[in-house]
Amino acid sequence: DATLPGGTDVTIGIEAAKTEEKDVLVKFNISRSIDGGTPATVFDKSLTGSEGDQYDYDFTTTLDNVSGQTNEYTFTVTNRDGLINQVSLTLTVQ
């Protein structure tokens, strides 16, 4: 989590890998919730081929110029069996 000035460009790197030989990754999603609102998808990708074993992605966004705004980003990876792993990050505008 971090507090940054409005208008700041932010890059967030994600690395995901399967944990079992047969349980390949099938989907990667990033959603954003503003000030505790309903999350909206900002990036969504079906994973194929070697991406099912390991997937790396650099997500870049620019913070709005709204002082005090909180932006919660949730990064979700789903495997072949439908198991989900999520990590969240909150960026607050100064």
mmCIF file with all atom_site columns, C-alpha atoms in Angstrom:
data_model
loop_
_atom_site.group_PDB
_atom_site.id
_atom_site.type_symbol
_atom_site.label_atom_id
_atom_site.label_alt_id
_atom_site.label_comp_id
_atom_site.label_asym_id
_atom_site.label_entity_id
_atom_site.label_seq_id
_atom_site.pdbx_PDB_ins_code
_atom_site.Cartn_x
_atom_site.Cartn_y
_atom_site.Cartn_z
_atom_site.occupancy
_atom_site.B_iso_or_equiv
_atom_site.pdbx_formal_charge
_atom_site.auth_seq_id
_atom_site.auth_comp_id
_atom_site.auth_asym_id
_atom_site.auth_atom_id
_atom_site.pdbx_PDB_model_num
ATOM 1  C CA . ASP A 1 1  ? 0.000   0.000   0.000   1.00 0.00 ? 1  ASP A CA 1
ATOM 2  C CA . ALA A 1 2  ? 1.159   3.550   -0.701  1.00 0.00 ? 2  ALA A CA 1
ATOM 3  C CA . THR A 1 3  ? 0.085   7.197   -0.723  1.00 0.00 ? 3  THR A CA 1
ATOM 4  C CA . LEU A 1 4  ? 1.170   9.101   -3.833  1.00 0.00 ? 4  LEU A CA 1
ATOM 5  C CA . PRO A 1 5  ? 0.451   12.450  -5.526  1.00 0.00 ? 5  PRO A CA 1
ATOM 6  C CA . GLY A 1 6  ? -2.377  12.607  -8.070  1.00 0.00 ? 6  GLY A CA 1
ATOM 7  C CA . GLY A 1 7  ? -1.206  12.169  -11.645 1.00 0.00 ? 7  GLY A CA 1
ATOM 8  C CA . THR A 1 8  ? 1.559   9.751   -10.644 1.00 0.00 ? 8  THR A CA 1
ATOM 9  C CA . ASP A 1 9  ? 2.297   6.937   -13.101 1.00 0.00 ? 9  ASP A CA 1
ATOM 10 C CA . VAL A 1 10 ? 2.481   3.617   -11.252 1.00 0.00 ? 10 VAL A CA 1
ATOM 11 C CA . THR A 1 11 ? 3.770   0.270   -12.549 1.00 0.00 ? 11 THR A CA 1
ATOM 12 C CA . ILE A 1 12 ? 2.930   -2.885  -10.605 1.00 0.00 ? 12 ILE A CA 1
ATOM 13 C CA . GLY A 1 13 ? 4.702   -6.122  -11.536 1.00 0.00 ? 13 GLY A CA 1
ATOM 14 C CA . ILE A 1 14 ? 2.938   -9.450  -11.099 1.00 0.00 ? 14 ILE A CA 1
ATOM 15 C CA . GLU A 1 15 ? 4.524   -12.906 -11.232 1.00 0.00 ? 15 GLU A CA 1
ATOM 16 C CA . ALA A 1 16 ? 2.287   -15.983 -11.025 1.00 0.00 ? 16 ALA A CA 1
ATOM 17 C CA . ALA A 1 17 ? 3.244   -19.654 -11.320 1.00 0.00 ? 17 ALA A CA 1
ATOM 18 C CA . LYS A 1 18 ? 1.391   -22.946 -11.060 1.00 0.00 ? 18 LYS A CA 1
ATOM 19 C CA . THR A 1 19 ? 1.951   -24.900 -7.850  1.00 0.00 ? 19 THR A CA 1
ATOM 20 C CA . GLU A 1 20 ? 1.172   -28.393 -9.157  1.00 0.00 ? 20 GLU A CA 1
ATOM 21 C CA . GLU A 1 21 ? 2.236   -30.004 -12.428 1.00 0.00 ? 21 GLU A CA 1
ATOM 22 C CA . LYS A 1 22 ? -1.272  -30.494 -13.844 1.00 0.00 ? 22 LYS A CA 1
ATOM 23 C CA . ASP A 1 23 ? -2.991  -27.425 -12.379 1.00 0.00 ? 23 ASP A CA 1
ATOM 24 C CA . VAL A 1 24 ? -2.067  -24.860 -15.016 1.00 0.00 ? 24 VAL A CA 1
ATOM 25 C CA . LEU A 1 25 ? -3.125  -21.221 -14.750 1.00 0.00 ? 25 LEU A CA 1
ATOM 26 C CA . VAL A 1 26 ? -6.055  -20.335 -17.003 1.00 0.00 ? 26 VAL A CA 1
ATOM 27 C CA . LYS A 1 27 ? -7.029  -16.744 -16.189 1.00 0.00 ? 27 LYS A CA 1
ATOM 28 C CA . PHE A 1 28 ? -5.528  -13.494 -14.890 1.00 0.00 ? 28 PHE A CA 1
ATOM 29 C CA . ASN A 1 29 ? -7.664  -10.499 -13.891 1.00 0.00 ? 29 ASN A CA 1
ATOM 30 C CA . ILE A 1 30 ? -7.071  -7.051  -12.422 1.00 0.00 ? 30 ILE A CA 1
ATOM 31 C CA . SER A 1 31 ? -9.951  -5.109  -10.906 1.00 0.00 ? 31 SER A CA 1
ATOM 32 C CA . ARG A 1 32 ? -10.079 -1.637  -9.344  1.00 0.00 ? 32 ARG A CA 1
ATOM 33 C CA . SER A 1 33 ? -12.389 -0.354  -6.633  1.00 0.00 ? 33 SER A CA 1
ATOM 34 C CA . ILE A 1 34 ? -12.536 3.414   -6.028  1.00 0.00 ? 34 ILE A CA 1
ATOM 35 C CA . ASP A 1 35 ? -13.311 4.588   -2.470  1.00 0.00 ? 35 ASP A CA 1
ATOM 36 C CA . GLY A 1 36 ? -14.750 1.195   -1.511  1.00 0.00 ? 36 GLY A CA 1
ATOM 37 C CA . GLY A 1 37 ? -17.093 1.025   -4.492  1.00 0.00 ? 37 GLY A CA 1
ATOM 38 C CA . THR A 1 38 ? -17.924 -1.958  -6.666  1.00 0.00 ? 38 THR A CA 1
ATOM 39 C CA . PRO A 1 39 ? -14.792 -3.398  -8.320  1.00 0.00 ? 39 PRO A CA 1
ATOM 40 C CA . ALA A 1 40 ? -14.513 -3.000  -12.091 1.00 0.00 ? 40 ALA A CA 1
ATOM 41 C CA . THR A 1 41 ? -12.234 -5.061  -14.330 1.00 0.00 ? 41 THR A CA 1
ATOM 42 C CA . VAL A 1 42 ? -9.350  -3.039  -15.790 1.00 0.00 ? 42 VAL A CA 1
ATOM 43 C CA . PHE A 1 43 ? -7.459  -5.985  -17.348 1.00 0.00 ? 43 PHE A CA 1
ATOM 44 C CA . ASP A 1 44 ? -8.498  -9.569  -18.125 1.00 0.00 ? 44 ASP A CA 1
ATOM 45 C CA . LYS A 1 45 ? -6.569  -12.289 -19.939 1.00 0.00 ? 45 LYS A CA 1
ATOM 46 C CA . SER A 1 46 ? -7.092  -15.968 -20.686 1.00 0.00 ? 46 SER A CA 1
ATOM 47 C CA . LEU A 1 47 ? -3.762  -17.747 -20.264 1.00 0.00 ? 47 LEU A CA 1
ATOM 48 C CA . THR A 1 48 ? -2.595  -20.277 -22.855 1.00 0.00 ? 48 THR A CA 1
ATOM 49 C CA . GLY A 1 49 ? 0.511   -22.291 -23.666 1.00 0.00 ? 49 GLY A CA 1
ATOM 50 C CA . SER A 1 50 ? 3.542   -21.494 -21.501 1.00 0.00 ? 50 SER A CA 1
ATOM 51 C CA . GLU A 1 51 ? 1.540   -18.736 -19.743 1.00 0.00 ? 51 GLU A CA 1
ATOM 52 C CA . GLY A 1 52 ? -0.273  -21.576 -17.948 1.00 0.00 ? 52 GLY A CA 1
ATOM 53 C CA . ASP A 1 53 ? 2.971   -22.530 -16.213 1.00 0.00 ? 53 ASP A CA 1
ATOM 54 C CA . GLN A 1 54 ? 4.158   -19.019 -15.369 1.00 0.00 ? 54 GLN A CA 1
ATOM 55 C CA . TYR A 1 55 ? 2.758   -15.582 -16.172 1.00 0.00 ? 55 TYR A CA 1
ATOM 56 C CA . ASP A 1 56 ? 4.435   -12.201 -15.651 1.00 0.00 ? 56 ASP A CA 1
ATOM 57 C CA . TYR A 1 57 ? 2.738   -8.865  -16.287 1.00 0.00 ? 57 TYR A CA 1
ATOM 58 C CA . ASP A 1 58 ? 3.577   -5.212  -15.649 1.00 0.00 ? 58 ASP A CA 1
ATOM 59 C CA . PHE A 1 59 ? 0.411   -3.189  -15.084 1.00 0.00 ? 59 PHE A CA 1
ATOM 60 C CA . THR A 1 60 ? 0.758   0.580   -15.551 1.00 0.00 ? 60 THR A CA 1
ATOM 61 C CA . THR A 1 61 ? -1.829  3.141   -14.470 1.00 0.00 ? 61 THR A CA 1
ATOM 62 C CA . THR A 1 62 ? -2.011  6.857   -13.703 1.00 0.00 ? 62 THR A CA 1
ATOM 63 C CA . LEU A 1 63 ? -3.599  7.984   -10.443 1.00 0.00 ? 63 LEU A CA 1
ATOM 64 C CA . ASP A 1 64 ? -6.539  10.385  -10.707 1.00 0.00 ? 64 ASP A CA 1
ATOM 65 C CA . ASN A 1 65 ? -6.076  13.930  -9.361  1.00 0.00 ? 65 ASN A CA 1
ATOM 66 C CA . VAL A 1 66 ? -8.650  13.462  -6.576  1.00 0.00 ? 66 VAL A CA 1
ATOM 67 C CA . SER A 1 67 ? -7.135  14.120  -3.148  1.00 0.00 ? 67 SER A CA 1
ATOM 68 C CA . GLY A 1 68 ? -7.941  11.358  -0.634  1.00 0.00 ? 68 GLY A CA 1
ATOM 69 C CA . GLN A 1 69 ? -9.223  8.921   -3.273  1.00 0.00 ? 69 GLN A CA 1
ATOM 70 C CA . THR A 1 70 ? -8.427  5.289   -2.485  1.00 0.00 ? 70 THR A CA 1
ATOM 71 C CA . ASN A 1 71 ? -7.836  2.848   -5.316  1.00 0.00 ? 71 ASN A CA 1
ATOM 72 C CA . GLU A 1 72 ? -7.836  -0.827  -4.368  1.00 0.00 ? 72 GLU A CA 1
ATOM 73 C CA . TYR A 1 73 ? -6.383  -3.066  -7.063  1.00 0.00 ? 73 TYR A CA 1
ATOM 74 C CA . THR A 1 74 ? -7.085  -6.794  -6.799  1.00 0.00 ? 74 THR A CA 1
ATOM 75 C CA . PHE A 1 75 ? -4.976  -9.213  -8.834  1.00 0.00 ? 75 PHE A CA 1
ATOM 76 C CA . THR A 1 76 ? -6.630  -12.606 -9.345  1.00 0.00 ? 76 THR A CA 1
ATOM 77 C CA . VAL A 1 77 ? -5.185  -15.793 -10.835 1.00 0.00 ? 77 VAL A CA 1
ATOM 78 C CA . THR A 1 78 ? -7.399  -18.819 -11.501 1.00 0.00 ? 78 THR A CA 1
ATOM 79 C CA . ASN A 1 79 ? -6.116  -22.334 -12.197 1.00 0.00 ? 79 ASN A CA 1
ATOM 80 C CA . ARG A 1 80 ? -7.595  -25.197 -14.217 1.00 0.00 ? 80 ARG A CA 1
ATOM 81 C CA . ASP A 1 81 ? -9.535  -26.522 -11.211 1.00 0.00 ? 81 ASP A CA 1
ATOM 82 C CA . GLY A 1 82 ? -11.108 -23.118 -10.537 1.00 0.00 ? 82 GLY A CA 1
ATOM 83 C CA . LEU A 1 83 ? -8.960  -22.404 -7.492  1.00 0.00 ? 83 LEU A CA 1
ATOM 84 C CA . ILE A 1 84 ? -8.359  -18.684 -7.025  1.00 0.00 ? 84 ILE A CA 1
ATOM 85 C CA . ASN A 1 85 ? -5.432  -16.763 -5.545  1.00 0.00 ? 85 ASN A CA 1
ATOM 86 C CA . GLN A 1 86 ? -5.766  -13.020 -4.947  1.00 0.00 ? 86 GLN A CA 1
ATOM 87 C CA . VAL A 1 87 ? -3.490  -10.195 -3.847  1.00 0.00 ? 87 VAL A CA 1
ATOM 88 C CA . SER A 1 88 ? -4.695  -6.640  -3.224  1.00 0.00 ? 88 SER A CA 1
ATOM 89 C CA . LEU A 1 89 ? -2.919  -3.283  -3.133  1.00 0.00 ? 89 LEU A CA 1
ATOM 90 C CA . THR A 1 90 ? -4.354  0.083   -2.074  1.00 0.00 ? 90 THR A CA 1
ATOM 91 C CA . LEU A 1 91 ? -3.037  3.327   -3.559  1.00 0.00 ? 91 LEU A CA 1
ATOM 92 C CA . THR A 1 92 ? -4.260  6.539   -1.940  1.00 0.00 ? 92 THR A CA 1
ATOM 93 C CA . VAL A 1 93 ? -4.009  9.937   -3.631  1.00 0.00 ? 93 VAL A CA 1
ATOM 94 C CA . GLN A 1 94 ? -2.379  12.649  -1.490  1.00 0.00 ? 94 GLN A CA 1
#
